[in-house]
Tab-separated table of N, CA, C and O in Angstrom:
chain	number	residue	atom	x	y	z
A	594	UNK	N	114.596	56.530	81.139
A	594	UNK	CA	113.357	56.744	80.429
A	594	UNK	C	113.583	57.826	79.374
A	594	UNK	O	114.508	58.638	79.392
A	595	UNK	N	112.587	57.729	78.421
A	595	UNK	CA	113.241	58.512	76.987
A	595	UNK	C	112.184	60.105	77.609
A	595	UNK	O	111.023	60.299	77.972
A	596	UNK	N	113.139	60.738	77.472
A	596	UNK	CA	113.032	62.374	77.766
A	596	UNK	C	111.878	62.888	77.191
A	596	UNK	O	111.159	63.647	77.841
A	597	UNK	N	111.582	62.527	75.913
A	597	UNK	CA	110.046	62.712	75.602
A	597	UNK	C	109.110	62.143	76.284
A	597	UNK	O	108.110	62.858	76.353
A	598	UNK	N	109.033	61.302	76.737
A	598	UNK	CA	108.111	59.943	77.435
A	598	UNK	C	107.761	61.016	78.700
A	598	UNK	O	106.586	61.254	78.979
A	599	UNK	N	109.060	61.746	79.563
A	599	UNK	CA	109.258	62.015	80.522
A	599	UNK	C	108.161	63.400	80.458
A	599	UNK	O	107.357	63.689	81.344
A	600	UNK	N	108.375	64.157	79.149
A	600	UNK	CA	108.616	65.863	79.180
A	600	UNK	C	106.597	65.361	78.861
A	600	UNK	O	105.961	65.642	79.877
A	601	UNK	N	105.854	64.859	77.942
A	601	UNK	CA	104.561	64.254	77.802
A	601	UNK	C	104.040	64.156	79.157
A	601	UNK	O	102.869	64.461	79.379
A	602	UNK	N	104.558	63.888	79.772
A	602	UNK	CA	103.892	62.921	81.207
A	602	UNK	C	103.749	64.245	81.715
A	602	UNK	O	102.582	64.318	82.101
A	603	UNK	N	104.268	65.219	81.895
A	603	UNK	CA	104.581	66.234	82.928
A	603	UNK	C	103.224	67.250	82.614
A	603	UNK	O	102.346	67.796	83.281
A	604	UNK	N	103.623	67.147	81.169
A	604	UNK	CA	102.656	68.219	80.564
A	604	UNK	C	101.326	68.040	80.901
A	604	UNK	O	100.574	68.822	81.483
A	605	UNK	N	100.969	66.141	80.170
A	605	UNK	CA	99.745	65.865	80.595
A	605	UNK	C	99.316	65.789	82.115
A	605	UNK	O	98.138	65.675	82.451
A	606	UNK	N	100.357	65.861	82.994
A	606	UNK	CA	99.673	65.624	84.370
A	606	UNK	C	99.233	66.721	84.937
A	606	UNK	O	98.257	66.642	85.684
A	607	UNK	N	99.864	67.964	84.697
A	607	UNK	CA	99.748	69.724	84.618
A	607	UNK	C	98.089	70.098	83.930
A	607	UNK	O	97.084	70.624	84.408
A	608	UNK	N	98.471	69.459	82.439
A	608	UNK	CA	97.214	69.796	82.109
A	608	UNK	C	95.399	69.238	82.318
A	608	UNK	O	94.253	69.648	82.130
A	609	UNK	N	96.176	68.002	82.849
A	609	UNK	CA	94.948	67.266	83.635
A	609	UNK	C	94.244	67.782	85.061
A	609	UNK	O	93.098	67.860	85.503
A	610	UNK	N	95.424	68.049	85.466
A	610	UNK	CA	95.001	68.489	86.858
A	610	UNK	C	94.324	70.211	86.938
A	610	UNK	O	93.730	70.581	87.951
A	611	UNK	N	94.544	71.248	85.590
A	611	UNK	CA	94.098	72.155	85.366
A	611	UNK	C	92.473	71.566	84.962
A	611	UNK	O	91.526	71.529	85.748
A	612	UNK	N	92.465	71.125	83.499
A	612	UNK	CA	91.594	71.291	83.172
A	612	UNK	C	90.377	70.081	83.696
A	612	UNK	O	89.213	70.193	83.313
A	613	UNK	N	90.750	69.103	84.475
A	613	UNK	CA	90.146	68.083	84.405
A	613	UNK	C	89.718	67.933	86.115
A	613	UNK	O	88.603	68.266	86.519
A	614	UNK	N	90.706	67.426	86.945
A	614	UNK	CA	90.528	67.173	88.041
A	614	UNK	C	90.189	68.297	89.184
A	614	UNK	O	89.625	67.915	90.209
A	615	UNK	N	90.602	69.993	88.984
A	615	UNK	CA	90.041	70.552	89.409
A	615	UNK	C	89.039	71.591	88.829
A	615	UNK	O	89.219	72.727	88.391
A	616	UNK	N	88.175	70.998	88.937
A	616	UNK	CA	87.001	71.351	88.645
A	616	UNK	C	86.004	72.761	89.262
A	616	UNK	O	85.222	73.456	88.614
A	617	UNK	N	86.316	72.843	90.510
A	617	UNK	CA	86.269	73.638	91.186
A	617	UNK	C	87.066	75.017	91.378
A	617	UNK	O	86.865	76.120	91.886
A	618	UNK	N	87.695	74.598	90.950
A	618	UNK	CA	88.991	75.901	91.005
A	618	UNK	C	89.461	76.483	92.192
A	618	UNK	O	89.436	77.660	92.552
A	619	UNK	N	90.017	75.193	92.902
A	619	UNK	CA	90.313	75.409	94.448
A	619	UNK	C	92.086	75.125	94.900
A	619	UNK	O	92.651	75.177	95.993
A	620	UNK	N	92.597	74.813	93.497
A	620	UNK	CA	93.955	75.004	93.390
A	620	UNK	C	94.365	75.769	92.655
A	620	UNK	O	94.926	76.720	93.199
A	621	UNK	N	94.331	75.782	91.519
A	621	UNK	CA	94.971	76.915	90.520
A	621	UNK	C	93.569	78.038	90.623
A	621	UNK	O	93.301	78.509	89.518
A	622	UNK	N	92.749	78.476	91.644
A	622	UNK	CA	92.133	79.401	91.820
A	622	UNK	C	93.038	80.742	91.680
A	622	UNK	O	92.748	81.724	90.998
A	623	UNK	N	94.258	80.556	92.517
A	623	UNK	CA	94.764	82.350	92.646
A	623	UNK	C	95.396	82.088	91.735
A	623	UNK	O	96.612	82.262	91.823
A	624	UNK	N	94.766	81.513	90.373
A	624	UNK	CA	95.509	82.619	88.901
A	624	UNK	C	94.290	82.998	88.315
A	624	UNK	O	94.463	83.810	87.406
A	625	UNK	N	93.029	82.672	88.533
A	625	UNK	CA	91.926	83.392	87.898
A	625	UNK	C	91.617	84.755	87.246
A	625	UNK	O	90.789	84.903	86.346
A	626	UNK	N	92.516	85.934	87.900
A	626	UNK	CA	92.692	87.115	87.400
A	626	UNK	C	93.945	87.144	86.572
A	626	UNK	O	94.088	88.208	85.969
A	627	UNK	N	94.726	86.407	86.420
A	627	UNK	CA	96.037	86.142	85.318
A	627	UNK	C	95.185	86.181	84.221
A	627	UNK	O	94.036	85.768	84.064
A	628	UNK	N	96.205	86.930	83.274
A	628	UNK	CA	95.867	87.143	81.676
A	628	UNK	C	96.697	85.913	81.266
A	628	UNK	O	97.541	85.223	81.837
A	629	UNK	N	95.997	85.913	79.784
A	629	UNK	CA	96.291	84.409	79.052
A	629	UNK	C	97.541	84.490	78.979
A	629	UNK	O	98.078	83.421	79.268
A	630	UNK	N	98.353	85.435	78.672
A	630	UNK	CA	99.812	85.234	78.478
A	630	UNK	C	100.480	85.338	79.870
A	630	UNK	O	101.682	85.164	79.671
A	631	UNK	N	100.313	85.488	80.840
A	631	UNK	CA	100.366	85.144	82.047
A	631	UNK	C	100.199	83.909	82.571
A	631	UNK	O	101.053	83.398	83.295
A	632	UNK	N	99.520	83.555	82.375
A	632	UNK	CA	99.157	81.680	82.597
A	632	UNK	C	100.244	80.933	81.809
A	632	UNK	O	100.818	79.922	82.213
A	633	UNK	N	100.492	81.643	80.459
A	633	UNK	CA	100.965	80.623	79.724
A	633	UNK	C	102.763	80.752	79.812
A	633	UNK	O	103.610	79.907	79.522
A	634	UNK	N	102.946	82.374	80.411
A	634	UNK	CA	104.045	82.097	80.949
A	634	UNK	C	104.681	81.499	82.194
A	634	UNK	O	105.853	81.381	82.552
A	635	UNK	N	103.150	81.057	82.904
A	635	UNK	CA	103.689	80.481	84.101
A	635	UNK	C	104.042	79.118	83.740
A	635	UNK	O	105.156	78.642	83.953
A	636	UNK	N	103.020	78.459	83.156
A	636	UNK	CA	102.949	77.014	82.557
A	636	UNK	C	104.697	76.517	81.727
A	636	UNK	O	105.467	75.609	82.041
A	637	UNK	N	104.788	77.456	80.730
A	637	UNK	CA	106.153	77.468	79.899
A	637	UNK	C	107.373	77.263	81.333
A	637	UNK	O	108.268	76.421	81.260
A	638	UNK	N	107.177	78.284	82.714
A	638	UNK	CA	108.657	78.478	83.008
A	638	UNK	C	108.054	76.974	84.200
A	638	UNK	O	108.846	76.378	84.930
A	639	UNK	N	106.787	76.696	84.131
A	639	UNK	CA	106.823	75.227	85.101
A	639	UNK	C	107.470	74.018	83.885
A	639	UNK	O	108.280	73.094	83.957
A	640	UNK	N	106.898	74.416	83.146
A	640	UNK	CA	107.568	72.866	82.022
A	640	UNK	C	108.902	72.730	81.808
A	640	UNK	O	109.413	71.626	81.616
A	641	UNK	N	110.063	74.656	81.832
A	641	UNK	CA	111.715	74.785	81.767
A	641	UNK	C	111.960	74.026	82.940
A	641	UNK	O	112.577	72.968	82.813
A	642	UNK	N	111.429	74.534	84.497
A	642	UNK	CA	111.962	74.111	85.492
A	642	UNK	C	112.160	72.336	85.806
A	642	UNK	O	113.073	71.676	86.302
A	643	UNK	N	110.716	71.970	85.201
A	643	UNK	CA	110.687	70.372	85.615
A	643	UNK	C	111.929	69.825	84.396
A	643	UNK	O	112.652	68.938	84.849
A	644	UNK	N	112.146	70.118	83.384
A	644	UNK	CA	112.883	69.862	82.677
A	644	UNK	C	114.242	69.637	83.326
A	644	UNK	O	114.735	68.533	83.559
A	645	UNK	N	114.833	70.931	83.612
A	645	UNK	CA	116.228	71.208	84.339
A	645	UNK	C	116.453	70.462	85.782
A	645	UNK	O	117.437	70.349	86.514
A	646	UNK	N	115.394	70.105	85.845
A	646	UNK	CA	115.103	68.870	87.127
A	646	UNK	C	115.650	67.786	86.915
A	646	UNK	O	116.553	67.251	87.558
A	647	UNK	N	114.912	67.302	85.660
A	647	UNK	CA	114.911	66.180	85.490
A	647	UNK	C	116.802	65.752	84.717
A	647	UNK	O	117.664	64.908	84.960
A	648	UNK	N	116.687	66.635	83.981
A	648	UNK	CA	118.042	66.631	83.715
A	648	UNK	C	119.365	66.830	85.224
A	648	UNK	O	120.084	65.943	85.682
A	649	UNK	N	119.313	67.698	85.483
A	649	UNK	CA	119.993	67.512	86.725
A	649	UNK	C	120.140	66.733	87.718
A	649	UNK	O	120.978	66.696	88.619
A	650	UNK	N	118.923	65.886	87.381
A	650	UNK	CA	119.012	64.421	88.479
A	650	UNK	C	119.122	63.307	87.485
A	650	UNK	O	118.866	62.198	87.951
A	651	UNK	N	119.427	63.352	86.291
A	651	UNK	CA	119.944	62.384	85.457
A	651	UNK	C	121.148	62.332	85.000
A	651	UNK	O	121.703	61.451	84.344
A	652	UNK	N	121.580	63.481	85.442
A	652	UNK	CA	123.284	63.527	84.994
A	652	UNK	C	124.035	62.434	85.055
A	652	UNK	O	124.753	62.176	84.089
A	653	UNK	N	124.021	61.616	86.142
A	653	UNK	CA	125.184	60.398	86.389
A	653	UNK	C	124.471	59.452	85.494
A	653	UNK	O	125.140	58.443	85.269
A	654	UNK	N	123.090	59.487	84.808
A	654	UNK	CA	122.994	58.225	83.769
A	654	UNK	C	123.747	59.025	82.350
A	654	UNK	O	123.890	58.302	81.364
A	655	UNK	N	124.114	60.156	82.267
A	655	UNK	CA	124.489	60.483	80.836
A	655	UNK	C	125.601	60.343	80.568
A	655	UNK	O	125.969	60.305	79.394
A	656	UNK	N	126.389	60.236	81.544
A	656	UNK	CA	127.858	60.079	81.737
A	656	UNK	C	128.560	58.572	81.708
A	656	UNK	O	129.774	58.454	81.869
């Protein structure tokens, strides 16, 4: 699958599930006192990690 297709999906499912599906704030509740650049550095090092994931479990197709 094309790595953009992949890195889109991740984002939107992150950002759906923030802004959309919990509504309540009964999962991402204990960041409520996080400052904006706090959030957004958590978000940035969740989007590096799923990345290095995804790459690391695709290695044997790159080869």
């Amino acid at each position: 699958m094309n790595p953009f297709i992949v890195l889109f999906l991740i984002g939107l499912a992150v950002a759906a599930d923030y802004f959309w599906f919990d509504v309540d704030k009964k999962r991402w509740g204990w960041m409520k006192n996080w400052s904006t650049f706090t959030k957004g550095l958590f978000v940035s090092g969740f989007v590096i990690v799923s990345i290095l994931i995804y790459i690391g479990l695709s290695m044997t197709f790159f080869n």
